[in-house]
Amino acid sequence: MPPRVKNAAATREAMLAAARQRFLQESYENVGLRDIARDVGVDVALVGRYFGSKEELFKEVLRVGKKADWLDPTVTSVELPAYLASLSTEEDDADRRQHAEGLLIMLRSASSPKAAEIIREALRESVLEPIARLLPGKDPEIRSSLALSVFFGTTVLRTIMAVGPLSGCDTNAMRRSMQRLLDAALTEDTGA
Amino acid sequence: MPPRVKNAAATREAMLAAARQRFLQESYENVGLRDIARDVGVDVALVGRYFGSKEELFKEVLRVGKKADWLDPTVTSVELPAYLASLSTEEDDADRRQHAEGLLIMLRSASSPKAAEIIREALRESVLEPIARLLPGKDPEIRSSLALSVFFGTTVLRTIMAVGPLSGCDTNAMRRSMQRLLDAALTEDTGA
DNA sequence: AGCTCATGTCAACGGCCGTAGACATATCAT
DNA sequence: ATGATATGTCTACGGCCGTTGACATGAGCT
């Protein structure tokens, strides 16, 4: 038989992929359901049928990146800064790419009221807590938040604002800077 | 004479102030001109008359924070990290507050297509370049960008995403962390 | 007082959005 | 082949948006 023209599971998956690409490039409000539907070559109304609402579609998009769990448990705390630093620069590793993409999506839509709570939850449950669990020493939650803030800060300038000095920066230099920042972020506070 | 009920300059100023407050709390797209007008007790159409368009109003809002120039020229590079660190925590100093507010406005609307270019320009001309000019050593543009990324990163988590560990953090601890991060950001890259 | 012009209001336009329900069509079981 | 059902389309609604031009009203001058 010739390949099915009508296949619910396949179109759902295609819409999810298209949505992910869109949310990767624009914020929650600026992504139109009609854009996503057009990408797949399908009618808008299908979004409603398969995902219920735009918010639920967005939730599902964030769930995609969750499948590859954050950080192999074998990763020790000393490798952690290097891993996080590689998130911005490494392009090949599939898991890393997915993690970095997920974070970028959250960052892009961070100031969209409708998306805010969804993002907060996803961030906590599938990023901050897993990282904090790997950190020895005091205040793991604060330090994992600081580490994440390094990623977000550099990404805002490099990718979202497209500010020259960081976007055009040499990859190795960038990785060294990230590593320095992440070391500082993960350092325990001596209170001095 | 009793204070003028109709005063163009005053209402313009009031609308500018109201707009600034709104853009401080929500992103470019999520701030409606009708909201601003309602805050002032005035009709929407006045926005068009006084500012031309929403984009120009936004431009003007960013110009407000520019009046207090960034960093007294007497500030040496050693005090710079402390100054930047105080941006997030200090509430009293008027200039600092205005600088921090300006940055928050830019951050909030960073992923709004209509606002993006305006922000890029304002950031470069009135933040990145002034700071870079104060930095001795190599790659001042890169290092000033990294310093700014520290502010943006922590602000995203603390203020925009309202993520627990950083929003509820002790002020002194926060300042120490910021200082550590900023030192790392401003350190020259030895290439090692 | 009356004239004039700056100042502010009103109504409406066209456009895009997310959502919903009625409708069409392809696929599969019988 | 025929009916049943999953799959996808079409149309349209109500709502908010930024912007515009015609209109009202206040203030200040003579």
PDB file of C-alpha atoms in Angstrom, chain A residues 2-190:
ATOM      1  CA  PRO A   2       1.199   3.513  -0.747  1.00  0.00           C
ATOM      2  CA  PRO A   3       2.220   5.408   2.383  1.00  0.00           C
ATOM      3  CA  ARG A   4      -0.766   6.649   4.324  1.00  0.00           C
ATOM      4  CA  VAL A   5      -1.744  10.151   3.498  1.00  0.00           C
ATOM      5  CA  LYS A   6      -3.752  10.475   6.661  1.00  0.00           C
ATOM      6  CA  ASN A   7      -1.821   9.553   9.758  1.00  0.00           C
ATOM      7  CA  ALA A   8      -2.728  11.179  13.020  1.00  0.00           C
ATOM      8  CA  ALA A   9       0.390  10.212  14.960  1.00  0.00           C
ATOM      9  CA  ALA A  10       2.691  11.370  12.184  1.00  0.00           C
ATOM     10  CA  THR A  11       1.036  14.765  11.713  1.00  0.00           C
ATOM     11  CA  ARG A  12       0.950  15.305  15.454  1.00  0.00           C
ATOM     12  CA  GLU A  13       4.655  14.631  15.572  1.00  0.00           C
ATOM     13  CA  ALA A  14       5.278  16.922  12.606  1.00  0.00           C
ATOM     14  CA  MET A  15       3.327  19.712  14.251  1.00  0.00           C
ATOM     15  CA  LEU A  16       5.272  19.247  17.451  1.00  0.00           C
ATOM     16  CA  ALA A  17       8.551  19.467  15.557  1.00  0.00           C
ATOM     17  CA  ALA A  18       7.417  22.530  13.630  1.00  0.00           C
ATOM     18  CA  ALA A  19       6.248  24.169  16.835  1.00  0.00           C
ATOM     19  CA  ARG A  20       9.602  23.487  18.466  1.00  0.00           C
ATOM     20  CA  GLN A  21      11.442  25.108  15.581  1.00  0.00           C
ATOM     21  CA  ARG A  22       9.185  28.144  15.747  1.00  0.00           C
ATOM     22  CA  PHE A  23       9.462  28.569  19.511  1.00  0.00           C
ATOM     23  CA  LEU A  24      13.205  28.274  19.082  1.00  0.00           C
ATOM     24  CA  GLN A  25      13.206  31.383  16.922  1.00  0.00           C
ATOM     25  CA  GLU A  26      10.444  33.510  18.413  1.00  0.00           C
ATOM     26  CA  SER A  27       8.707  34.092  21.677  1.00  0.00           C
ATOM     27  CA  TYR A  28       5.432  32.495  22.725  1.00  0.00           C
ATOM     28  CA  GLU A  29       3.297  35.462  21.669  1.00  0.00           C
ATOM     29  CA  ASN A  30       5.076  35.926  18.366  1.00  0.00           C
ATOM     30  CA  VAL A  31       4.584  32.352  17.242  1.00  0.00           C
ATOM     31  CA  GLY A  32       1.222  32.011  15.540  1.00  0.00           C
ATOM     32  CA  LEU A  33      -0.592  28.717  15.390  1.00  0.00           C
ATOM     33  CA  ARG A  34      -1.216  29.503  11.736  1.00  0.00           C
ATOM     34  CA  ASP A  35       2.542  29.656  11.148  1.00  0.00           C
ATOM     35  CA  ILE A  36       3.038  26.218  12.641  1.00  0.00           C
ATOM     36  CA  ALA A  37       0.131  24.764  10.673  1.00  0.00           C
ATOM     37  CA  ARG A  38       1.471  26.252   7.444  1.00  0.00           C
ATOM     38  CA  ASP A  39       4.893  24.707   8.105  1.00  0.00           C
ATOM     39  CA  VAL A  40       3.302  21.273   8.233  1.00  0.00           C
ATOM     40  CA  GLY A  41       0.902  22.004   5.393  1.00  0.00           C
ATOM     41  CA  VAL A  42      -2.164  21.502   7.504  1.00  0.00           C
ATOM     42  CA  ASP A  43      -5.064  23.492   8.878  1.00  0.00           C
ATOM     43  CA  VAL A  44      -4.901  25.554  12.067  1.00  0.00           C
ATOM     44  CA  ALA A  45      -7.818  23.770  13.620  1.00  0.00           C
ATOM     45  CA  LEU A  46      -5.750  20.639  14.018  1.00  0.00           C
ATOM     46  CA  VAL A  47      -3.737  22.273  16.754  1.00  0.00           C
ATOM     47  CA  GLY A  48      -6.866  22.481  18.814  1.00  0.00           C
ATOM     48  CA  ARG A  49      -7.773  18.898  18.090  1.00  0.00           C
ATOM     49  CA  TYR A  50      -4.377  17.373  18.896  1.00  0.00           C
ATOM     50  CA  PHE A  51      -3.098  19.606  21.677  1.00  0.00           C
ATOM     51  CA  GLY A  52      -6.178  21.309  23.064  1.00  0.00           C
ATOM     52  CA  SER A  53      -4.707  24.782  23.249  1.00  0.00           C
ATOM     53  CA  LYS A  54      -1.608  26.788  22.494  1.00  0.00           C
ATOM     54  CA  GLU A  55      -0.452  26.563  26.100  1.00  0.00           C
ATOM     55  CA  GLU A  56      -0.649  22.785  26.092  1.00  0.00           C
ATOM     56  CA  LEU A  57       1.219  22.642  22.815  1.00  0.00           C
ATOM     57  CA  PHE A  58       3.953  24.755  24.388  1.00  0.00           C
ATOM     58  CA  LYS A  59       4.038  22.454  27.409  1.00  0.00           C
ATOM     59  CA  GLU A  60       4.458  19.483  25.102  1.00  0.00           C
ATOM     60  CA  VAL A  61       7.258  21.225  23.237  1.00  0.00           C
ATOM     61  CA  LEU A  62       9.157  21.634  26.482  1.00  0.00           C
ATOM     62  CA  ARG A  63       8.536  17.994  27.307  1.00  0.00           C
ATOM     63  CA  VAL A  64      10.387  16.960  24.162  1.00  0.00           C
ATOM     64  CA  GLY A  65      13.730  18.096  25.499  1.00  0.00           C
ATOM     65  CA  LYS A  66      13.124  16.292  28.736  1.00  0.00           C
ATOM     66  CA  LYS A  67      13.500  12.833  27.296  1.00  0.00           C
ATOM     67  CA  ALA A  68      17.267  13.022  27.325  1.00  0.00           C
ATOM     68  CA  ASP A  69      17.836  13.349  31.024  1.00  0.00           C
ATOM     69  CA  TRP A  70      20.055  16.069  32.275  1.00  0.00           C
ATOM     70  CA  LEU A  71      23.557  14.916  33.054  1.00  0.00           C
ATOM     71  CA  ASP A  72      24.565  11.336  33.213  1.00  0.00           C
ATOM     72  CA  PRO A  73      24.701  10.387  36.895  1.00  0.00           C
ATOM     73  CA  THR A  74      28.337   9.443  36.408  1.00  0.00           C
ATOM     74  CA  VAL A  75      29.188  13.062  35.711  1.00  0.00           C
ATOM     75  CA  THR A  76      30.966  14.336  38.769  1.00  0.00           C
ATOM     76  CA  SER A  77      30.848  17.893  39.982  1.00  0.00           C
ATOM     77  CA  VAL A  78      34.257  18.700  38.542  1.00  0.00           C
ATOM     78  CA  GLU A  79      33.084  17.947  35.014  1.00  0.00           C
ATOM     79  CA  LEU A  80      29.896  19.893  35.443  1.00  0.00           C
ATOM     80  CA  PRO A  81      31.226  23.349  34.532  1.00  0.00           C
ATOM     81  CA  ALA A  82      32.834  21.922  31.411  1.00  0.00           C
ATOM     82  CA  TYR A  83      29.566  20.266  30.442  1.00  0.00           C
ATOM     83  CA  LEU A  84      27.556  23.434  30.950  1.00  0.00           C
ATOM     84  CA  ALA A  85      30.159  25.462  29.086  1.00  0.00           C
ATOM     85  CA  SER A  86      29.913  23.059  26.181  1.00  0.00           C
ATOM     86  CA  LEU A  87      26.166  23.643  25.941  1.00  0.00           C
ATOM     87  CA  SER A  88      26.695  26.944  24.159  1.00  0.00           C
ATOM     88  CA  THR A  89      29.444  25.824  21.842  1.00  0.00           C
ATOM     89  CA  GLU A  90      29.084  22.127  21.112  1.00  0.00           C
ATOM     90  CA  GLU A  91      26.967  21.496  18.054  1.00  0.00           C
ATOM     91  CA  ASP A  92      27.425  17.806  17.438  1.00  0.00           C
ATOM     92  CA  ASP A  93      26.257  15.980  20.536  1.00  0.00           C
ATOM     93  CA  ALA A  94      22.521  15.394  20.162  1.00  0.00           C
ATOM     94  CA  ASP A  95      21.641  15.410  23.850  1.00  0.00           C
ATOM     95  CA  ARG A  96      23.521  18.623  24.486  1.00  0.00           C
ATOM     96  CA  ARG A  97      21.873  20.280  21.522  1.00  0.00           C
ATOM     97  CA  GLN A  98      18.474  19.276  22.833  1.00  0.00           C
ATOM     98  CA  HIS A  99      19.256  20.613  26.283  1.00  0.00           C
ATOM     99  CA  ALA A 100      20.556  23.890  24.919  1.00  0.00           C
ATOM    100  CA  GLU A 101      17.511  24.198  22.658  1.00  0.00           C
ATOM    101  CA  GLY A 102      15.142  23.614  25.526  1.00  0.00           C
ATOM    102  CA  LEU A 103      16.806  26.310  27.562  1.00  0.00           C
ATOM    103  CA  LEU A 104      16.737  28.738  24.649  1.00  0.00           C
ATOM    104  CA  ILE A 105      13.027  28.151  24.175  1.00  0.00           C
ATOM    105  CA  MET A 106      12.402  28.906  27.843  1.00  0.00           C
ATOM    106  CA  LEU A 107      14.553  32.007  27.692  1.00  0.00           C
ATOM    107  CA  ARG A 108      12.874  33.337  24.560  1.00  0.00           C
ATOM    108  CA  SER A 109       9.401  33.158  26.078  1.00  0.00           C
ATOM    109  CA  ALA A 110      10.395  34.015  29.621  1.00  0.00           C
ATOM    110  CA  SER A 111       8.453  37.261  29.676  1.00  0.00           C
ATOM    111  CA  SER A 112       5.241  35.930  28.198  1.00  0.00           C
ATOM    112  CA  PRO A 113       2.576  35.777  30.897  1.00  0.00           C
ATOM    113  CA  LYS A 114       0.860  32.758  29.396  1.00  0.00           C
ATOM    114  CA  ALA A 115       4.101  30.817  29.161  1.00  0.00           C
ATOM    115  CA  ALA A 116       5.719  32.002  32.386  1.00  0.00           C
ATOM    116  CA  GLU A 117       4.328  29.420  34.759  1.00  0.00           C
ATOM    117  CA  ILE A 118       4.864  26.552  32.348  1.00  0.00           C
ATOM    118  CA  ILE A 119       8.476  27.607  31.991  1.00  0.00           C
ATOM    119  CA  ARG A 120       9.028  28.050  35.717  1.00  0.00           C
ATOM    120  CA  GLU A 121       7.806  24.540  36.356  1.00  0.00           C
ATOM    121  CA  ALA A 122       9.807  22.922  33.541  1.00  0.00           C
ATOM    122  CA  LEU A 123      12.926  24.760  34.583  1.00  0.00           C
ATOM    123  CA  ARG A 124      12.674  23.715  38.183  1.00  0.00           C
ATOM    124  CA  GLU A 125      11.742  20.114  37.647  1.00  0.00           C
ATOM    125  CA  SER A 126      13.903  19.210  34.699  1.00  0.00           C
ATOM    126  CA  VAL A 127      16.916  21.495  34.989  1.00  0.00           C
ATOM    127  CA  LEU A 128      17.544  23.172  38.314  1.00  0.00           C
ATOM    128  CA  GLU A 129      16.770  20.251  40.575  1.00  0.00           C
ATOM    129  CA  PRO A 130      18.731  17.646  38.590  1.00  0.00           C
ATOM    130  CA  ILE A 131      21.768  19.900  38.568  1.00  0.00           C
ATOM    131  CA  ALA A 132      21.403  20.811  42.231  1.00  0.00           C
ATOM    132  CA  ARG A 133      21.267  17.112  43.079  1.00  0.00           C
ATOM    133  CA  LEU A 134      24.732  16.677  41.595  1.00  0.00           C
ATOM    134  CA  LEU A 135      26.313  19.493  43.539  1.00  0.00           C
ATOM    135  CA  PRO A 136      28.178  18.710  46.751  1.00  0.00           C
ATOM    136  CA  GLY A 137      28.610  21.390  49.384  1.00  0.00           C
ATOM    137  CA  LYS A 138      26.412  24.195  50.602  1.00  0.00           C
ATOM    138  CA  ASP A 139      23.448  25.832  48.878  1.00  0.00           C
ATOM    139  CA  PRO A 140      23.273  23.596  45.830  1.00  0.00           C
ATOM    140  CA  GLU A 141      20.040  25.254  44.694  1.00  0.00           C
ATOM    141  CA  ILE A 142      21.539  28.715  44.700  1.00  0.00           C
ATOM    142  CA  ARG A 143      24.678  27.597  42.952  1.00  0.00           C
ATOM    143  CA  SER A 144      22.842  25.652  40.262  1.00  0.00           C
ATOM    144  CA  SER A 145      20.674  28.718  39.685  1.00  0.00           C
ATOM    145  CA  LEU A 146      23.768  30.858  39.340  1.00  0.00           C
ATOM    146  CA  ALA A 147      25.239  28.402  36.851  1.00  0.00           C
ATOM    147  CA  LEU A 148      22.074  28.514  34.818  1.00  0.00           C
ATOM    148  CA  SER A 149      22.095  32.293  34.968  1.00  0.00           C
ATOM    149  CA  VAL A 150      25.511  32.243  33.314  1.00  0.00           C
ATOM    150  CA  PHE A 151      24.081  30.262  30.439  1.00  0.00           C
ATOM    151  CA  PHE A 152      21.042  32.521  30.178  1.00  0.00           C
ATOM    152  CA  GLY A 153      23.035  35.736  30.387  1.00  0.00           C
ATOM    153  CA  THR A 154      25.478  34.852  27.666  1.00  0.00           C
ATOM    154  CA  THR A 155      22.714  33.425  25.499  1.00  0.00           C
ATOM    155  CA  VAL A 156      20.622  36.572  25.775  1.00  0.00           C
ATOM    156  CA  LEU A 157      23.473  38.665  24.453  1.00  0.00           C
ATOM    157  CA  ARG A 158      24.853  36.184  21.938  1.00  0.00           C
ATOM    158  CA  THR A 159      21.713  34.733  20.459  1.00  0.00           C
ATOM    159  CA  ILE A 160      18.706  36.848  21.288  1.00  0.00           C
ATOM    160  CA  MET A 161      20.129  40.365  21.215  1.00  0.00           C
ATOM    161  CA  ALA A 162      22.791  39.341  18.708  1.00  0.00           C
ATOM    162  CA  VAL A 163      25.267  41.680  20.324  1.00  0.00           C
ATOM    163  CA  GLY A 164      28.473  41.770  18.343  1.00  0.00           C
ATOM    164  CA  PRO A 165      31.330  41.037  20.748  1.00  0.00           C
ATOM    165  CA  LEU A 166      29.816  37.781  21.962  1.00  0.00           C
ATOM    166  CA  SER A 167      28.162  36.523  18.785  1.00  0.00           C
ATOM    167  CA  GLY A 168      31.284  36.977  16.725  1.00  0.00           C
ATOM    168  CA  CYS A 169      33.586  35.676  19.416  1.00  0.00           C
ATOM    169  CA  ASP A 170      36.049  32.848  18.813  1.00  0.00           C
ATOM    170  CA  THR A 171      34.599  29.538  19.954  1.00  0.00           C
ATOM    171  CA  ASN A 172      37.540  28.537  22.092  1.00  0.00           C
ATOM    172  CA  ALA A 173      37.753  31.915  23.774  1.00  0.00           C
ATOM    173  CA  MET A 174      34.027  31.721  24.422  1.00  0.00           C
ATOM    174  CA  ARG A 175      34.336  28.316  26.025  1.00  0.00           C
ATOM    175  CA  ARG A 176      37.169  29.511  28.248  1.00  0.00           C
ATOM    176  CA  SER A 177      35.107  32.510  29.381  1.00  0.00           C
ATOM    177  CA  MET A 178      32.094  30.326  30.079  1.00  0.00           C
ATOM    178  CA  GLN A 179      34.231  27.965  32.087  1.00  0.00           C
ATOM    179  CA  ARG A 180      35.606  30.813  34.189  1.00  0.00           C
ATOM    180  CA  LEU A 181      32.103  32.152  34.823  1.00  0.00           C
ATOM    181  CA  LEU A 182      30.717  28.747  35.681  1.00  0.00           C
ATOM    182  CA  ASP A 183      33.540  28.031  38.094  1.00  0.00           C
ATOM    183  CA  ALA A 184      32.691  31.279  39.851  1.00  0.00           C
ATOM    184  CA  ALA A 185      29.005  30.392  39.856  1.00  0.00           C
ATOM    185  CA  LEU A 186      29.546  26.968  41.383  1.00  0.00           C
ATOM    186  CA  THR A 187      32.054  28.086  43.985  1.00  0.00           C
ATOM    187  CA  GLU A 188      30.757  27.780  47.528  1.00  0.00           C
ATOM    188  CA  ASP A 189      30.107  31.029  49.337  1.00  0.00           C
ATOM    189  CA  THR A 190      32.552  31.324  52.211  1.00  0.00           C
TER     190      THR A 190
END
